[in-house]
Tab-separated table of C-alpha atoms in Angstrom:
chain	number	residue	atom	x	y	z
I	1	MET	CA	20.565	-19.157	22.590
I	2	SER	CA	22.358	-17.087	20.638
I	3	GLU	CA	22.373	-13.209	20.280
I	4	ALA	CA	20.190	-13.100	17.165
I	5	ALA	CA	17.722	-15.587	18.817
I	6	SER	CA	17.190	-13.193	22.470
I	7	ARG	CA	17.203	-10.487	21.137
I	8	ALA	CA	14.569	-11.320	18.699
I	9	TYR	CA	12.777	-13.026	21.768
I	10	GLY	CA	13.468	-9.814	23.482
I	11	SER	CA	12.014	-7.751	20.726
I	12	LEU	CA	8.312	-10.234	21.056
I	13	ARG	CA	8.284	-9.727	24.401
I	14	ARG	CA	7.967	-6.301	24.270
I	15	ILE	CA	5.058	-6.370	21.571
I	16	LEU	CA	3.369	-8.645	23.296
I	17	ALA	CA	3.363	-6.232	26.708
I	18	GLU	CA	1.525	-3.850	24.994
I	19	PRO	CA	-2.493	-4.711	24.527
I	20	LEU	CA	-3.111	-3.154	21.220
I	21	GLY	CA	-0.073	-5.197	20.039
I	22	MET	CA	-0.929	-8.699	22.048
I	23	LEU	CA	-4.726	-7.867	19.887
I	24	GLY	CA	-3.022	-7.405	16.196
I	25	VAL	CA	-0.270	-10.689	16.660
I	26	VAL	CA	-3.700	-12.922	17.661
I	27	LEU	CA	-5.315	-11.964	14.720
I	28	VAL	CA	-2.553	-12.131	12.794
I	29	LEU	CA	-2.436	-15.609	13.810
I	30	LEU	CA	-5.840	-16.318	12.947
I	31	MET	CA	-6.039	-15.138	9.829
I	32	ILE	CA	-2.461	-17.291	8.683
I	33	GLY	CA	-3.647	-19.891	10.709
I	34	GLY	CA	-6.737	-20.229	9.384
I	35	ALA	CA	-6.150	-19.317	5.899
I	36	VAL	CA	-2.882	-21.825	5.537
I	37	PHE	CA	-5.067	-25.049	7.569
I	38	ALA	CA	-8.467	-24.335	5.633
I	39	ASP	CA	-9.081	-27.554	4.606
I	40	LEU	CA	-8.407	-29.751	7.597
I	41	LEU	CA	-10.993	-25.917	9.297
I	42	ALA	CA	-13.780	-26.277	6.953
I	43	ALA	CA	-15.481	-29.724	6.414
I	44	ALA	CA	-17.269	-28.800	3.106
I	45	GLU	CA	-16.116	-27.951	-0.096
I	46	PRO	CA	-15.747	-23.851	-0.968
I	47	ASN	CA	-17.390	-24.616	-4.743
I	48	LYS	CA	-19.188	-27.260	-4.609
I	49	ILE	CA	-22.750	-26.115	-5.674
I	50	SER	CA	-25.439	-27.082	-3.052
I	51	PRO	CA	-28.922	-26.166	-4.618
I	52	ARG	CA	-30.669	-27.113	-2.374
I	53	ASP	CA	-29.273	-25.608	0.839
I	54	ARG	CA	-29.813	-21.971	-0.814
I	55	PHE	CA	-29.392	-18.564	1.329
I	56	LEU	CA	-28.718	-20.247	4.548
I	57	GLY	CA	-28.045	-18.690	7.456
I	58	PRO	CA	-25.972	-19.679	10.156
I	59	SER	CA	-25.789	-23.134	11.976
I	60	LEU	CA	-23.498	-25.662	13.345
I	61	THR	CA	-23.021	-27.522	9.063
I	62	HIS	CA	-22.958	-23.879	7.749
I	63	LEU	CA	-21.070	-21.785	10.313
I	64	LEU	CA	-21.588	-18.688	7.851
I	65	GLY	CA	-24.559	-19.971	6.407
I	66	THR	CA	-24.624	-21.050	2.344
I	67	ASP	CA	-24.598	-17.975	-0.869
I	68	GLN	CA	-26.996	-18.160	-3.667
I	69	LEU	CA	-25.440	-21.568	-5.191
I	70	GLY	CA	-25.838	-23.475	-2.462
I	71	ARG	CA	-22.323	-22.868	-1.029
I	72	ASP	CA	-20.194	-23.422	2.333
I	73	LEU	CA	-19.667	-19.576	3.432
I	74	PHE	CA	-17.467	-20.137	5.911
I	75	SER	CA	-15.283	-22.527	4.284
I	76	ARG	CA	-15.639	-19.832	0.971
I	77	ALA	CA	-13.652	-17.359	3.460
I	78	LEU	CA	-11.339	-19.812	4.614
I	79	HIS	CA	-9.619	-20.586	1.685
I	80	GLY	CA	-10.355	-17.281	0.001
I	81	GLY	CA	-7.711	-15.964	2.888
I	82	ARG	CA	-5.817	-17.837	1.783
I	83	ILE	CA	-5.656	-15.757	-2.437
I	84	ALA	CA	-5.850	-12.607	-0.313
I	85	LEU	CA	-2.923	-13.611	2.047
I	86	SER	CA	-0.558	-15.104	-0.172
I	87	VAL	CA	-1.140	-12.336	-2.637
I	88	ALA	CA	-0.892	-9.362	0.335
I	89	LEU	CA	2.376	-10.913	0.978
I	90	ILE	CA	4.431	-12.459	-2.607
I	91	SER	CA	3.219	-8.426	-3.612
I	92	THR	CA	4.628	-6.127	-0.994
I	93	ALA	CA	8.354	-8.674	-0.603
I	94	ALA	CA	8.443	-8.090	-4.244
I	95	SER	CA	7.186	-4.469	-3.514
I	96	LEU	CA	9.587	-3.778	-1.064
I	97	ALA	CA	12.616	-5.157	-2.584
I	98	ILE	CA	12.251	-4.005	-5.911
I	99	GLY	CA	11.675	0.292	-4.021
I	100	VAL	CA	14.363	-0.861	-1.596
I	101	VAL	CA	17.281	-1.361	-5.057
I	102	LEU	CA	15.581	1.645	-6.840
I	103	GLY	CA	15.468	3.692	-4.020
I	104	LEU	CA	19.713	2.793	-2.852
I	105	ILE	CA	20.557	3.275	-6.599
I	106	ALA	CA	18.207	6.671	-6.821
I	107	GLY	CA	20.010	7.576	-2.789
I	108	TYR	CA	23.317	7.197	-4.114
I	109	GLY	CA	23.069	7.544	-7.484
I	110	PRO	CA	24.527	10.694	-9.113
I	111	ARG	CA	22.977	13.852	-9.118
I	112	TRP	CA	21.053	12.528	-13.149
I	113	LEU	CA	20.073	9.330	-11.858
I	114	ASP	CA	18.487	9.599	-8.898
I	115	ASN	CA	16.544	13.130	-11.298
I	116	LEU	CA	15.242	10.115	-13.686
I	117	MET	CA	14.718	8.496	-10.839
I	118	ILE	CA	12.077	11.019	-8.783
I	119	LEU	CA	10.763	11.263	-12.595
I	120	LEU	CA	9.731	7.227	-12.511
I	121	PHE	CA	8.874	7.228	-9.651
I	122	ASP	CA	6.181	10.452	-9.493
I	123	ALA	CA	4.372	8.923	-12.902
I	124	ILE	CA	4.257	5.419	-12.235
I	125	LYS	CA	2.403	7.429	-9.233
I	126	SER	CA	-0.029	9.550	-10.981
I	127	PHE	CA	-1.595	6.466	-12.790
I	128	PRO	CA	-5.023	5.681	-10.716
I	129	THR	CA	-5.296	1.863	-9.520
I	130	VAL	CA	-7.798	1.316	-11.452
I	131	MET	CA	-7.076	2.906	-13.935
I	132	LEU	CA	-3.573	0.911	-13.809
I	133	ALA	CA	-5.470	-3.045	-13.397
I	134	LEU	CA	-8.113	-2.209	-16.140
I	135	ALA	CA	-4.625	-1.978	-18.709
I	136	LEU	CA	-4.404	-4.634	-17.374
I	137	VAL	CA	-6.693	-7.106	-17.358
I	138	THR	CA	-6.967	-5.610	-21.230
I	139	LEU	CA	-3.607	-6.576	-21.933
I	140	PHE	CA	-3.799	-10.407	-19.627
I	141	GLY	CA	-7.013	-11.053	-19.142
I	142	PRO	CA	-8.291	-11.453	-15.260
I	143	SER	CA	-5.773	-13.095	-12.973
I	144	LEU	CA	-3.962	-13.260	-9.956
I	145	THR	CA	-0.696	-13.133	-11.963
I	146	ALA	CA	-2.335	-9.077	-13.040
I	147	VAL	CA	-3.567	-8.072	-9.461
I	148	MET	CA	0.320	-8.506	-7.999
I	149	VAL	CA	1.372	-6.570	-10.617
I	150	VAL	CA	-0.826	-3.776	-9.503
I	151	VAL	CA	-0.429	-3.754	-6.113
I	152	VAL	CA	3.593	-4.283	-6.951
I	153	LEU	CA	3.219	-0.894	-9.262
I	154	VAL	CA	1.167	0.925	-6.943
I	155	ASN	CA	3.686	0.433	-3.292
I	156	VAL	CA	7.032	0.567	-5.412
I	157	PRO	CA	7.731	4.366	-5.474
I	158	GLY	CA	6.267	4.942	-2.117
I	159	TYR	CA	9.256	2.785	-1.396
I	160	GLY	CA	11.594	3.926	-3.413
I	161	ARG	CA	10.923	7.345	-1.907
I	162	ILE	CA	11.493	6.115	1.765
I	163	ILE	CA	15.326	4.679	0.741
I	164	ARG	CA	16.332	7.269	-1.631
I	165	THR	CA	15.860	9.537	0.725
I	166	GLN	CA	17.172	8.047	4.073
I	167	THR	CA	20.213	7.379	1.796
I	168	LEU	CA	21.176	10.889	0.594
I	169	ALA	CA	21.385	11.354	4.915
I	170	LEU	CA	23.381	8.342	5.493
I	171	LYS	CA	25.739	8.912	2.592
I	172	SER	CA	27.888	11.444	3.898
I	173	ALA	CA	27.759	10.001	6.900
I	174	GLN	CA	31.333	9.913	9.018
I	175	PHE	CA	30.912	5.622	9.035
I	176	VAL	CA	30.332	5.710	5.192
I	177	THR	CA	32.604	7.814	5.159
I	178	ALA	CA	35.487	5.975	6.620
I	179	ALA	CA	34.144	2.797	4.306
I	180	GLN	CA	34.865	4.903	1.294
I	181	SER	CA	38.460	5.832	2.885
I	182	MET	CA	38.960	2.453	3.782
I	183	GLY	CA	38.689	0.969	-0.125
I	184	ALA	CA	35.044	-0.248	0.507
I	185	GLY	CA	33.643	-0.827	-3.092
I	186	THR	CA	30.104	1.402	-3.764
I	187	VAL	CA	27.977	-2.543	-3.439
I	188	ARG	CA	29.498	-3.024	-0.702
I	189	VAL	CA	28.708	0.425	0.997
I	190	LEU	CA	25.029	-0.175	0.400
I	191	ARG	CA	24.653	-3.456	1.856
I	192	VAL	CA	26.556	-2.796	5.074
I	193	HIS	CA	26.308	0.596	6.019
I	194	ILE	CA	23.543	2.088	4.550
I	195	LEU	CA	20.735	-0.799	3.524
I	196	PRO	CA	20.961	-2.095	7.665
I	197	ASN	CA	20.284	1.205	9.092
I	198	VAL	CA	17.417	2.276	5.834
I	199	ILE	CA	15.342	-1.242	6.018
I	200	GLY	CA	14.238	-0.827	9.822
I	201	PRO	CA	10.968	1.565	9.562
I	202	LEU	CA	10.149	0.244	5.982
I	203	LEU	CA	9.532	-3.103	7.401
I	204	ILE	CA	7.221	-1.681	10.305
I	205	LEU	CA	5.645	0.029	7.134
I	206	ALA	CA	5.712	-2.885	4.377
I	207	SER	CA	3.517	-4.642	7.644
I	208	MET	CA	0.985	-1.812	7.769
I	209	ASP	CA	0.292	-1.663	3.885
I	210	ILE	CA	-0.535	-5.924	3.992
I	211	PRO	CA	-4.200	-4.455	4.926
I	212	VAL	CA	-4.304	-2.199	2.272
I	213	VAL	CA	-2.800	-4.873	-0.488
I	214	VAL	CA	-5.506	-6.971	0.890
I	215	ALA	CA	-8.371	-4.036	0.034
I	216	ILE	CA	-6.998	-3.824	-3.610
I	217	GLU	CA	-7.484	-7.455	-3.893
I	218	ALA	CA	-11.106	-7.289	-2.411
I	219	GLY	CA	-11.535	-4.288	-4.873
I	220	LEU	CA	-10.480	-5.292	-8.353
I	221	SER	CA	-11.770	-8.999	-7.536
I	222	PHE	CA	-15.366	-7.755	-6.911
I	223	LEU	CA	-14.962	-5.257	-9.438
I	224	GLY	CA	-14.487	-8.969	-11.330
I	225	LEU	CA	-10.781	-8.145	-12.166
I	226	GLY	CA	-9.207	-10.212	-9.675
I	227	VAL	CA	-9.710	-13.863	-9.689
I	228	ARG	CA	-11.872	-15.953	-11.552
I	229	PRO	CA	-14.718	-17.840	-10.683
I	230	PRO	CA	-15.260	-19.702	-9.233
I	231	THR	CA	-12.410	-19.257	-6.987
I	232	PRO	CA	-12.485	-18.745	-3.266
I	233	SER	CA	-12.085	-14.325	-3.080
I	234	TRP	CA	-13.506	-11.838	-0.194
I	235	GLY	CA	-13.746	-9.860	-2.967
I	236	ALA	CA	-16.036	-12.269	-5.337
I	237	ILE	CA	-17.674	-12.687	-2.583
I	238	LEU	CA	-18.291	-9.697	-1.105
I	239	ASN	CA	-19.935	-9.015	-4.674
I	240	ASP	CA	-21.635	-12.159	-3.883
I	241	GLY	CA	-23.454	-10.667	-1.655
I	242	PHE	CA	-23.831	-7.002	-3.139
I	243	THR	CA	-26.318	-8.868	-5.456
I	244	ALA	CA	-28.008	-11.441	-2.997
I	245	ILE	CA	-28.212	-8.483	-0.339
I	246	ARG	CA	-32.087	-8.797	0.251
I	247	ASP	CA	-32.143	-12.554	0.546
I	248	THR	CA	-29.321	-12.748	3.434
I	249	PRO	CA	-26.823	-10.721	4.892
I	250	TRP	CA	-24.533	-12.871	5.792
I	251	ILE	CA	-22.885	-13.246	2.207
I	252	ALA	CA	-21.915	-9.953	2.800
I	253	ILE	CA	-20.434	-9.665	6.437
I	254	ALA	CA	-19.084	-13.681	5.323
I	255	GLY	CA	-16.743	-11.729	2.644
I	256	GLY	CA	-16.170	-8.199	5.042
I	257	LEU	CA	-15.623	-9.739	8.352
I	258	PRO	CA	-12.420	-11.366	7.714
I	259	ILE	CA	-11.220	-8.216	5.444
I	260	ILE	CA	-11.879	-5.757	8.645
I	261	LEU	CA	-10.682	-8.472	10.834
I	262	ILE	CA	-6.755	-8.409	8.913
I	263	THR	CA	-6.937	-4.843	8.579
I	264	LEU	CA	-7.215	-4.127	12.398
I	265	GLY	CA	-4.497	-7.065	13.382
I	266	PHE	CA	-1.686	-6.272	10.673
I	267	THR	CA	-2.444	-1.517	11.670
I	268	PHE	CA	-2.558	-2.951	15.529
I	269	LEU	CA	1.563	-5.210	14.668
I	270	GLY	CA	2.016	-2.356	12.302
I	271	GLU	CA	1.627	0.448	15.734
I	272	THR	CA	2.816	-1.595	18.151
I	273	LEU	CA	5.733	-2.241	15.797
I	274	ARG	CA	6.033	1.489	15.516
I	275	ASP	CA	6.135	2.567	19.485
I	276	VAL	CA	8.524	-0.449	20.027
I	277	PHE	CA	11.211	-0.066	17.060
I	278	ASP	CA	11.037	3.547	17.083
I	279	PRO	CA	10.099	5.053	20.657
I	280	ARG	CA	10.507	8.982	18.803
I	281	LEU	CA	7.398	8.615	17.085
I	282	LYS	CA	5.597	7.134	19.829
I	283	ARG	CA	6.683	10.930	21.752
I	284	GLN	CA	5.944	12.578	19.105
I	285	GLY	CA	1.995	11.174	18.962
């Protein structure tokens, strides 16, 4: 076994040794597995309308019942997980990449560039999420792309500020000064000496931000600013459940339960990652 594989295996064992870590891993794997294998796990088509079967309760045929159009809620919840997780993972990865680049530039660059980046971060952060969503939807129409752009714009300033602060702290470190004295260029210093020392805490933070992104996507879809019907989305299912709450509670449960589970899973996993890889924070808590 290689050194990297051995280190990864040891980290996984430490995570699974924690009860919350084990629970978080199980919940995350269940939600990801449900989204990936939705076609195999759900017997019914998510958008198949059957007016005769509207507002049915849970049964062996429909595990979570049916909605106002007779569509299978279990199938719609599983397929909605594809939308939520793809938006969360893609937009979080994009936010992380952009935030890291801008944070490194701000922390390592000249003072005027640092001030310009801080001004940019503050300007973007000052816009409320809903107002950004409304502006983008007005320009481009409701779509997954608009949702992901909103998430990226909301998250980049936070990641960029964290990387900037840590880069400023490492900028004058002895190993960085030694690398510069040996002729290492700016790109090499940032890539080899600074980035590996600042990216770890940000990855933990990003894992804990994924449920926040899921909630943003669900909220925008609930308001009609996300995916367009009849595409299954947890927020759209919640909207249907709110409309039909007097007829059946199962629509709201089918839309809300996955959001709760994914939030608990990634939160438990992120907390365990923080405790395992940064014990100082655990002691402070």
